[in-house]
Coordinates of C-alpha atoms and ligand atoms in Angstrom, one line a residue:
M1 CA -28.0 -27.7 13.8
S2 CA -24.3 -27.3 12.9
E3 CA -22.2 -24.9 14.9
K4 CA -20.6 -22.0 13.1
T5 CA -17.1 -20.7 13.8
I6 CA -16.8 -17.0 13.9
H7 CA -13.5 -15.6 12.8
I8 CA -12.4 -12.5 14.5
V9 CA -8.9 -11.5 13.4
S10 CA -7.3 -9.1 15.8
H11 CA -5.3 -6.8 13.4
A12 CA -3.7 -4.7 16.0
P13 CA -2.5 -6.8 18.8
H14 CA -0.2 -4.4 20.5
A15 CA -1.3 -0.7 20.0
N16 CA 0.9 1.0 22.5
M17 CA -0.1 4.3 24.0
P18 CA 2.7 6.7 23.0
A19 CA 4.4 8.4 25.6
I20 CA 4.2 12.3 25.6
P21 CA 7.6 13.8 26.6
A22 CA 7.6 16.5 29.2
A23 CA 9.5 18.9 26.9
L24 CA 7.5 19.7 23.9
E25 CA 9.3 20.6 20.7
Q26 CA 8.4 22.4 17.5
P27 CA 8.7 20.4 14.3
S28 CA 11.6 21.4 12.2
G29 CA 10.5 20.1 8.9
V30 CA 12.8 17.1 8.8
L31 CA 13.0 14.0 11.2
F32 CA 15.6 11.3 11.0
D33 CA 15.1 7.8 12.5
A34 CA 17.9 5.7 14.3
R35 CA 19.1 4.7 10.8
N36 CA 19.2 8.1 9.4
R37 CA 16.2 7.7 7.3
P38 CA 13.9 10.9 7.1
L39 CA 10.2 10.7 7.5
Q40 CA 8.8 11.6 4.0
D41 CA 6.1 9.3 3.0
L42 CA 2.8 8.4 4.7
R43 CA 0.1 5.8 3.8
I44 CA -3.3 6.2 5.4
S45 CA -5.8 3.4 5.4
L46 CA -9.3 4.6 5.0
T47 CA -11.1 1.3 5.6
D48 CA -10.5 -2.3 6.4
K49 CA -13.4 -3.4 4.0
C50 CA -12.9 -4.6 0.5
N51 CA -15.1 -5.7 -2.4
F52 CA -12.3 -8.2 -3.4
R53 CA -11.0 -11.2 -1.5
C54 CA -7.5 -11.5 -3.1
V55 CA -6.1 -14.8 -2.1
Y56 CA -2.8 -13.2 -1.0
C57 CA -4.4 -10.4 1.1
M58 CA -7.9 -11.2 2.4
P59 CA -8.4 -15.0 1.9
R60 CA -12.2 -15.8 1.9
E61 CA -11.7 -18.6 4.5
I62 CA -10.8 -15.9 7.0
F63 CA -12.4 -12.7 5.8
D64 CA -15.9 -14.5 5.3
N65 CA -19.4 -13.4 6.0
D66 CA -18.8 -13.8 9.7
H67 CA -15.7 -11.6 9.7
V68 CA -16.2 -8.7 12.0
F69 CA -14.9 -5.4 10.4
L70 CA -14.2 -2.3 12.4
P71 CA -17.3 -0.4 13.6
R72 CA -17.6 3.1 12.1
S73 CA -16.9 4.7 15.4
A74 CA -13.4 3.1 15.3
L75 CA -12.4 4.7 12.1
L76 CA -10.5 8.0 12.0
T77 CA -12.9 10.7 11.0
F78 CA -11.9 13.0 8.2
E79 CA -11.2 15.8 10.7
E80 CA -8.8 13.4 12.5
I81 CA -7.2 12.2 9.3
L82 CA -6.5 15.9 8.3
R83 CA -5.2 16.7 11.7
M84 CA -2.8 13.8 11.6
T85 CA -1.7 14.6 8.1
K86 CA -0.8 18.2 9.0
I87 CA 1.2 16.9 12.0
F88 CA 3.2 14.5 9.8
V89 CA 3.6 17.1 7.0
A90 CA 5.2 19.6 9.5
H91 CA 7.8 16.8 10.2
G92 CA 8.7 16.6 6.4
V93 CA 6.2 14.3 4.9
S94 CA 5.5 15.3 1.3
K95 CA 3.9 12.2 -0.3
I96 CA 0.6 10.8 1.0
R97 CA -1.0 7.6 -0.4
L98 CA -4.6 6.8 0.5
T99 CA -5.1 3.0 0.8
G100 CA -7.0 0.4 2.6
G101 CA -8.9 -2.2 2.3
E102 CA -10.4 -0.6 -0.7
P103 CA -10.3 3.2 -0.3
L104 CA -12.9 3.9 -2.9
L105 CA -15.4 2.2 -0.5
R106 CA -15.0 5.0 2.0
K107 CA -18.0 7.2 1.7
N108 CA -17.3 10.8 0.6
I109 CA -13.7 10.1 0.0
E110 CA -13.7 13.0 -2.5
Q111 CA -14.5 15.4 0.6
L112 CA -11.3 14.2 2.2
I113 CA -9.2 14.5 -0.9
E114 CA -10.5 18.0 -1.4
Q115 CA -9.3 19.1 2.0
M116 CA -5.9 17.2 1.8
A117 CA -5.2 18.8 -1.6
K118 CA -5.1 22.1 0.2
I119 CA -2.3 21.0 2.6
K120 CA 1.2 22.4 1.7
T121 CA 4.5 20.8 2.4
V122 CA 7.1 22.5 4.6
D123 CA 8.4 24.0 1.3
G124 CA 5.1 25.5 0.4
K125 CA 4.5 23.0 -2.4
A126 CA 1.4 20.9 -3.1
L127 CA 1.5 17.4 -1.5
D128 CA 2.1 14.5 -3.7
L129 CA -1.3 13.0 -3.1
T130 CA -2.2 9.6 -4.6
L131 CA -4.3 6.5 -4.1
T132 CA -4.1 2.8 -4.7
T133 CA -7.3 1.0 -5.7
N134 CA -8.3 -2.3 -7.1
G135 CA -10.1 -0.4 -9.9
A136 CA -13.4 -2.1 -9.5
I137 CA -15.5 1.2 -9.3
L138 CA -12.8 3.5 -10.6
A139 CA -14.7 4.1 -13.9
K140 CA -17.5 5.6 -11.9
K141 CA -15.2 7.6 -9.4
A142 CA -12.3 8.8 -11.6
Q143 CA -13.9 12.2 -12.6
S144 CA -14.9 13.1 -9.0
L145 CA -11.5 12.1 -7.6
K146 CA -9.7 14.3 -10.1
D147 CA -12.1 17.2 -9.6
A148 CA -11.5 16.8 -5.9
G149 CA -7.6 17.3 -6.4
L150 CA -6.2 13.8 -6.5
S151 CA -3.0 14.0 -8.7
R152 CA -2.0 10.5 -9.4
I153 CA -3.5 6.9 -9.1
T154 CA -2.1 3.3 -8.8
V155 CA -4.4 0.5 -9.9
S156 CA -3.9 -3.1 -8.9
L157 CA -4.4 -5.7 -11.6
D158 CA -3.0 -9.2 -11.4
A159 CA -4.0 -10.8 -14.7
L160 CA -5.6 -10.1 -18.0
D161 CA -7.1 -13.5 -18.3
D162 CA -10.6 -13.4 -16.7
A163 CA -10.5 -16.8 -15.1
T164 CA -7.0 -16.1 -13.5
F165 CA -8.0 -12.6 -12.4
K166 CA -11.3 -14.0 -10.7
R167 CA -9.2 -16.8 -9.0
M168 CA -7.0 -14.1 -7.7
N169 CA -9.7 -11.6 -6.5
D170 CA -12.1 -14.4 -5.5
A171 CA -15.1 -12.1 -5.8
D172 CA -16.1 -12.6 -9.5
F173 CA -14.9 -9.2 -10.7
P174 CA -14.0 -9.2 -14.5
V175 CA -10.8 -7.6 -15.8
S176 CA -12.8 -5.3 -18.1
D177 CA -14.0 -3.3 -15.0
V178 CA -10.5 -2.6 -14.1
L179 CA -9.4 -1.7 -17.7
N180 CA -12.4 0.6 -18.1
G181 CA -11.3 2.3 -14.7
L182 CA -7.8 2.7 -16.0
D183 CA -9.0 4.3 -19.2
E184 CA -11.3 6.6 -17.5
A185 CA -8.6 7.6 -15.0
Y186 CA -6.4 8.5 -18.0
R187 CA -9.3 10.3 -19.8
V188 CA -10.0 12.6 -16.9
G189 CA -6.4 13.4 -16.7
L190 CA -5.0 11.5 -13.6
D191 CA -1.2 11.6 -13.9
S192 CA 1.5 9.0 -14.0
I193 CA -0.9 6.0 -13.7
K194 CA 0.7 2.8 -12.5
V195 CA -0.6 -0.8 -12.6
N196 CA 0.6 -3.0 -9.8
M197 CA 0.6 -6.8 -10.5
V198 CA 1.5 -9.0 -7.4
V199 CA 3.0 -12.2 -8.9
K200 CA 2.2 -15.3 -7.0
G201 CA 4.0 -18.5 -8.4
G202 CA 1.7 -21.2 -9.8
M203 CA -1.3 -18.7 -9.7
N204 CA -0.7 -15.9 -12.1
D205 CA 2.9 -16.0 -13.2
Q206 CA 1.8 -17.1 -16.7
E207 CA 0.3 -13.6 -17.1
I208 CA 3.6 -11.9 -16.8
L209 CA 4.1 -11.8 -20.5
P210 CA 0.6 -11.0 -21.5
M211 CA 0.6 -8.2 -19.0
A212 CA 3.9 -6.9 -20.3
R213 CA 2.8 -7.0 -23.9
Y214 CA -0.5 -5.3 -23.2
F215 CA 0.9 -2.3 -21.1
K216 CA 3.9 -1.8 -23.3
N217 CA 3.5 1.4 -25.3
T218 CA 0.6 2.6 -23.3
P219 CA 0.3 5.7 -20.9
Y220 CA 0.4 3.2 -17.9
T221 CA 3.5 1.9 -16.1
L222 CA 3.4 -1.8 -15.2
R223 CA 4.9 -2.8 -11.9
F224 CA 5.6 -6.3 -10.8
I225 CA 5.4 -6.9 -6.9
E226 CA 7.0 -9.9 -5.3
Y227 CA 4.4 -11.7 -3.2
M228 CA 5.2 -10.8 0.4
D229 CA 4.7 -12.5 3.8
V230 CA 2.6 -9.7 5.1
G231 CA -0.1 -10.5 7.8
A232 CA -0.7 -13.9 9.1
S233 CA -3.5 -15.2 7.0
N234 CA -2.1 -15.8 3.4
G235 CA -0.1 -18.9 4.2
W236 CA 2.9 -17.4 2.5
Q237 CA 5.7 -19.6 1.4
M238 CA 9.1 -18.5 -0.2
Q239 CA 8.5 -21.1 -3.0
E240 CA 5.5 -19.1 -4.2
V241 CA 7.6 -15.9 -4.7
I242 CA 8.7 -15.4 -8.3
P243 CA 11.8 -13.2 -7.9
S244 CA 12.0 -9.9 -9.9
A245 CA 15.1 -11.2 -11.6
E246 CA 13.0 -14.0 -13.0
V247 CA 10.3 -11.6 -14.2
V248 CA 13.0 -9.5 -16.0
R249 CA 14.5 -12.6 -17.6
R250 CA 11.2 -13.8 -19.0
I251 CA 10.3 -10.4 -20.4
N252 CA 13.7 -9.6 -21.7
E253 CA 13.9 -12.9 -23.7
E254 CA 10.9 -11.5 -25.9
M255 CA 11.2 -7.7 -25.4
P256 CA 14.7 -6.6 -24.6
L257 CA 15.1 -4.5 -21.5
E258 CA 17.8 -2.3 -20.0
L259 CA 18.1 -0.9 -16.3
V260 CA 17.3 2.7 -15.8
P261 CA 19.0 4.6 -13.0
P262 CA 16.8 5.6 -10.0
K263 CA 15.4 9.0 -9.8
N264 CA 15.5 9.1 -6.0
V265 CA 17.3 7.0 -3.5
S266 CA 14.1 6.2 -1.6
D267 CA 12.4 4.8 -4.9
T268 CA 11.0 1.3 -4.0
A269 CA 10.7 0.2 -7.6
E270 CA 13.7 -0.7 -9.8
R271 CA 13.0 0.6 -13.3
W272 CA 13.7 -1.1 -16.6
R273 CA 13.0 0.3 -20.0
Y274 CA 12.3 -1.4 -23.3
K275 CA 15.3 -1.0 -25.6
D276 CA 12.9 -0.2 -28.5
G277 CA 11.8 2.9 -26.7
S278 CA 8.2 1.8 -25.9
G279 CA 8.2 2.6 -22.2
E280 CA 9.3 1.0 -19.0
I281 CA 8.3 -1.4 -16.3
G282 CA 9.0 -1.4 -12.4
L283 CA 10.0 -4.2 -10.1
I284 CA 9.3 -4.1 -6.4
S285 CA 11.5 -6.7 -4.9
S286 CA 10.7 -6.6 -1.3
V287 CA 11.6 -10.2 -0.7
T288 CA 14.7 -10.8 -2.9
K289 CA 16.3 -7.2 -2.7
A290 CA 15.1 -5.4 0.5
F291 CA 15.0 -1.7 0.5
C292 CA 14.9 -1.1 4.2
H293 CA 18.0 1.1 4.1
S294 CA 16.1 3.8 2.2
C295 CA 12.6 3.2 3.7
V296 CA 11.1 6.6 4.6
R297 CA 7.6 5.5 5.0
A298 CA 5.2 5.5 8.0
R299 CA 1.7 4.0 8.0
I300 CA -1.5 4.9 9.8
S301 CA -4.2 2.2 10.1
T302 CA -7.8 2.7 9.5
E303 CA -8.2 3.2 13.3
G304 CA -5.3 5.6 13.7
V305 CA -2.6 3.3 14.8
L306 CA 0.9 4.3 13.5
Y307 CA 3.2 1.6 12.2
T308 CA 6.7 2.3 11.3
C309 CA 7.1 -0.9 9.3
L310 CA 4.8 -2.9 7.2
F311 CA 5.9 -5.9 9.1
A312 CA 5.7 -4.3 12.5
T313 CA 4.3 -6.3 15.3
E314 CA 3.3 -3.3 17.3
G315 CA 1.9 0.1 16.7
Y316 CA 1.2 3.3 18.4
D317 CA -2.3 4.6 19.1
L318 CA -2.5 8.1 17.7
R319 CA -6.2 8.1 17.7
S320 CA -6.4 7.8 21.5
L321 CA -4.2 10.8 21.9
M322 CA -6.4 12.9 19.7
R323 CA -9.6 11.5 21.4
N324 CA -8.1 12.0 24.8
G325 CA -7.6 15.8 24.1
K326 CA -4.0 15.9 23.6
S327 CA -2.7 19.1 21.7
D328 CA -1.1 19.1 18.3
A329 CA 2.3 20.0 20.0
E330 CA 1.9 16.9 22.3
I331 CA 1.1 14.6 19.4
S332 CA 3.8 16.1 17.3
T333 CA 6.4 15.7 20.1
A334 CA 5.3 12.0 20.6
L335 CA 5.6 11.3 16.9
A336 CA 9.1 12.8 16.8
H337 CA 10.3 10.6 19.6
L338 CA 8.7 7.5 18.0
W339 CA 10.3 8.2 14.5
R340 CA 13.8 9.0 16.1
A341 CA 13.7 5.6 17.8
R342 CA 12.7 3.7 14.7
G343 CA 15.1 0.9 13.7
D344 CA 12.8 -1.3 11.6
R345 CA 14.4 -3.3 8.8
Y346 CA 12.3 -6.5 8.6
S347 CA 12.9 -7.4 5.0
E348 CA 16.6 -7.2 5.3
L349 CA 16.4 -9.6 8.1
R350 CA 13.8 -11.8 6.6
S351 CA 15.9 -14.2 4.7
A352 CA 17.9 -15.2 7.8
E353 CA 14.8 -15.3 10.0
T354 CA 12.3 -17.2 7.8
E355 CA 14.2 -19.8 5.9
G356 CA 11.3 -20.0 3.4
I357 CA 8.4 -19.8 5.5
A358 CA 6.7 -16.8 7.1
P359 CA 7.6 -16.4 10.7
A360 CA 5.0 -17.3 13.2
R361 CA 5.0 -13.9 15.0
K362 CA 1.8 -11.9 14.9
K363 CA 2.0 -9.3 12.1
I364 CA -0.6 -7.0 10.8
E365 CA -2.8 -7.8 7.9
M366 CA -2.3 -5.8 4.6
S367 CA -5.9 -5.0 4.2
Y368 CA -5.8 -3.3 7.7
I369 CA -2.7 -1.3 7.3
G370 CA -2.7 -0.7 3.5
G371 CA -0.1 -1.6 0.9
Ligands
LIG1 N1 -7.4 -2.4 -2.3 C1 -6.3 -1.6 -2.9 C2 -5.7 -2.4 -3.9 O1 -5.8 -3.6 -4.0 O2 -5.0 -1.7 -4.8 C3 -5.5 -1.0 -2.0 C4 -5.0 -1.8 -0.8 S1 -3.9 -3.2 -1.3 C5 -3.7 -3.9 0.4 C6 -2.5 -2.4 -1.7 C7 -1.5 -3.2 -2.6 O3 -1.0 -4.2 -1.7 C8 -2.1 -3.8 -3.8 O4 -1.4 -3.5 -4.9 C9 -2.0 -5.2 -3.4 O5 -1.8 -6.1 -4.7 C10 -0.8 -5.3 -2.6 N2 -0.7 -6.5 -1.8 C11 -1.7 -7.0 -0.9 N3 -1.2 -8.1 -0.3 C12 0.1 -8.4 -0.8 C13 1.1 -9.4 -0.6 N4 0.9 -10.4 0.2 N5 2.2 -9.2 -1.3 C14 2.5 -8.2 -2.1 N6 1.6 -7.3 -2.3 C15 0.4 -7.3 -1.8
LIG2 FE1 -8.8 -5.9 -1.3 FE2 -6.7 -4.8 -2.3 FE3 -6.4 -6.6 -0.5 FE4 -7.2 -7.2 -2.9 S1 -5.3 -6.4 -2.3 S2 -8.2 -8.0 -1.0 S3 -8.3 -5.5 -3.5 S4 -7.3 -4.7 -0.1
LIG3 FE1 10.3 -0.4 5.2 FE2 9.7 -2.3 6.9 FE3 9.5 -2.8 4.3 FE4 12.0 -2.6 5.4 S1 10.4 -4.1 5.8 S2 11.2 -1.6 3.5 S3 11.6 -1.0 7.1 S4 8.4 -1.3 5.6

């Protein structure tokens, strides 16, 4: 009998217990980190499971049938997520993105959205509540998500050619499922729908032009994402990154583009519009043009660990604080101290550090922390 290797990927190697300062403080509605960046944006991962096995995120060799996902008891409950959200919002967060893994796999997600949509920002406005999905079951879910109060949605799609798409998602999902999901999202009235394409050189870069042609002049904004060295399992190499400048060059040759000034300083995507007036595209250049100087984003993992950077090697266990009976004031004060101490700027330092290969230090997987 042959022996089987069981892969257990420890996603959260260092989840520190946050210190609770003796002097509790009231949130003031604005919180700056050590580099003067306000806390404004929160991503919450709802599950570490996914129905895709994208080669750049959850490679099948590692996330195989023997992979051990988090037990249900480890996941933040909806009550815990709502409690955390309110604490973050009191510190100035106005934008929440639900992610994963695949967030639409989280049972009864609509119930969570319904409650989240009721939370108001410190200015008394509705939260900017959005979600990123691979779109596989979006056609079935779009109406109930909209009814629950979701305002916007981002759908990931890496190719229009079925063979290429299936090579990327490694789970035999056809492009038509995602396109149907997009159309249904539009039909039910979800707003400013974005399509995210991760470009991995030698894998799907031949799809840049077909994707641009397809989404030009549609209600959807296509955004190209540079393949990043997130996690430790995707074997990232610099030579597989197609720089955004190259994406723009290829599209501009056929469909002339011009740069659009950013709406907000914290926007992660650089915007380009077609000179013929038929819409715009976005470029997210996390590798070649780091935007750490304006990064206002915190992340909470599926099991309630706070990360102040996508590339952090350690996080802070907020779930334990909640489950150990700490009060909102205690958790809020602990969060204030953590954010004030934040100095993360991994991407700005990456080029010097990596010299073309992902550094060996233990980083968190994208499927655990959310994109
Ligand atoms: N499953 C959902 C999806 O795919 O949209 C949400 C979670 S996924 C981790 C969020 C985003 O991260 C997706 O747009 C995905 O393409 C992106 N992503 C994952 N791994 C990446 C990598 N190594 N480099 C760049 N983007 C990545
Ligand atoms: Fe799943 Fe999204 Fe990761 Fe693809 S990118 S494996 S869809 S979590
Ligand atoms: Fe923000 Fe970290 Fe990404 Fe820089 S590397 S933009 S600090 S998440």
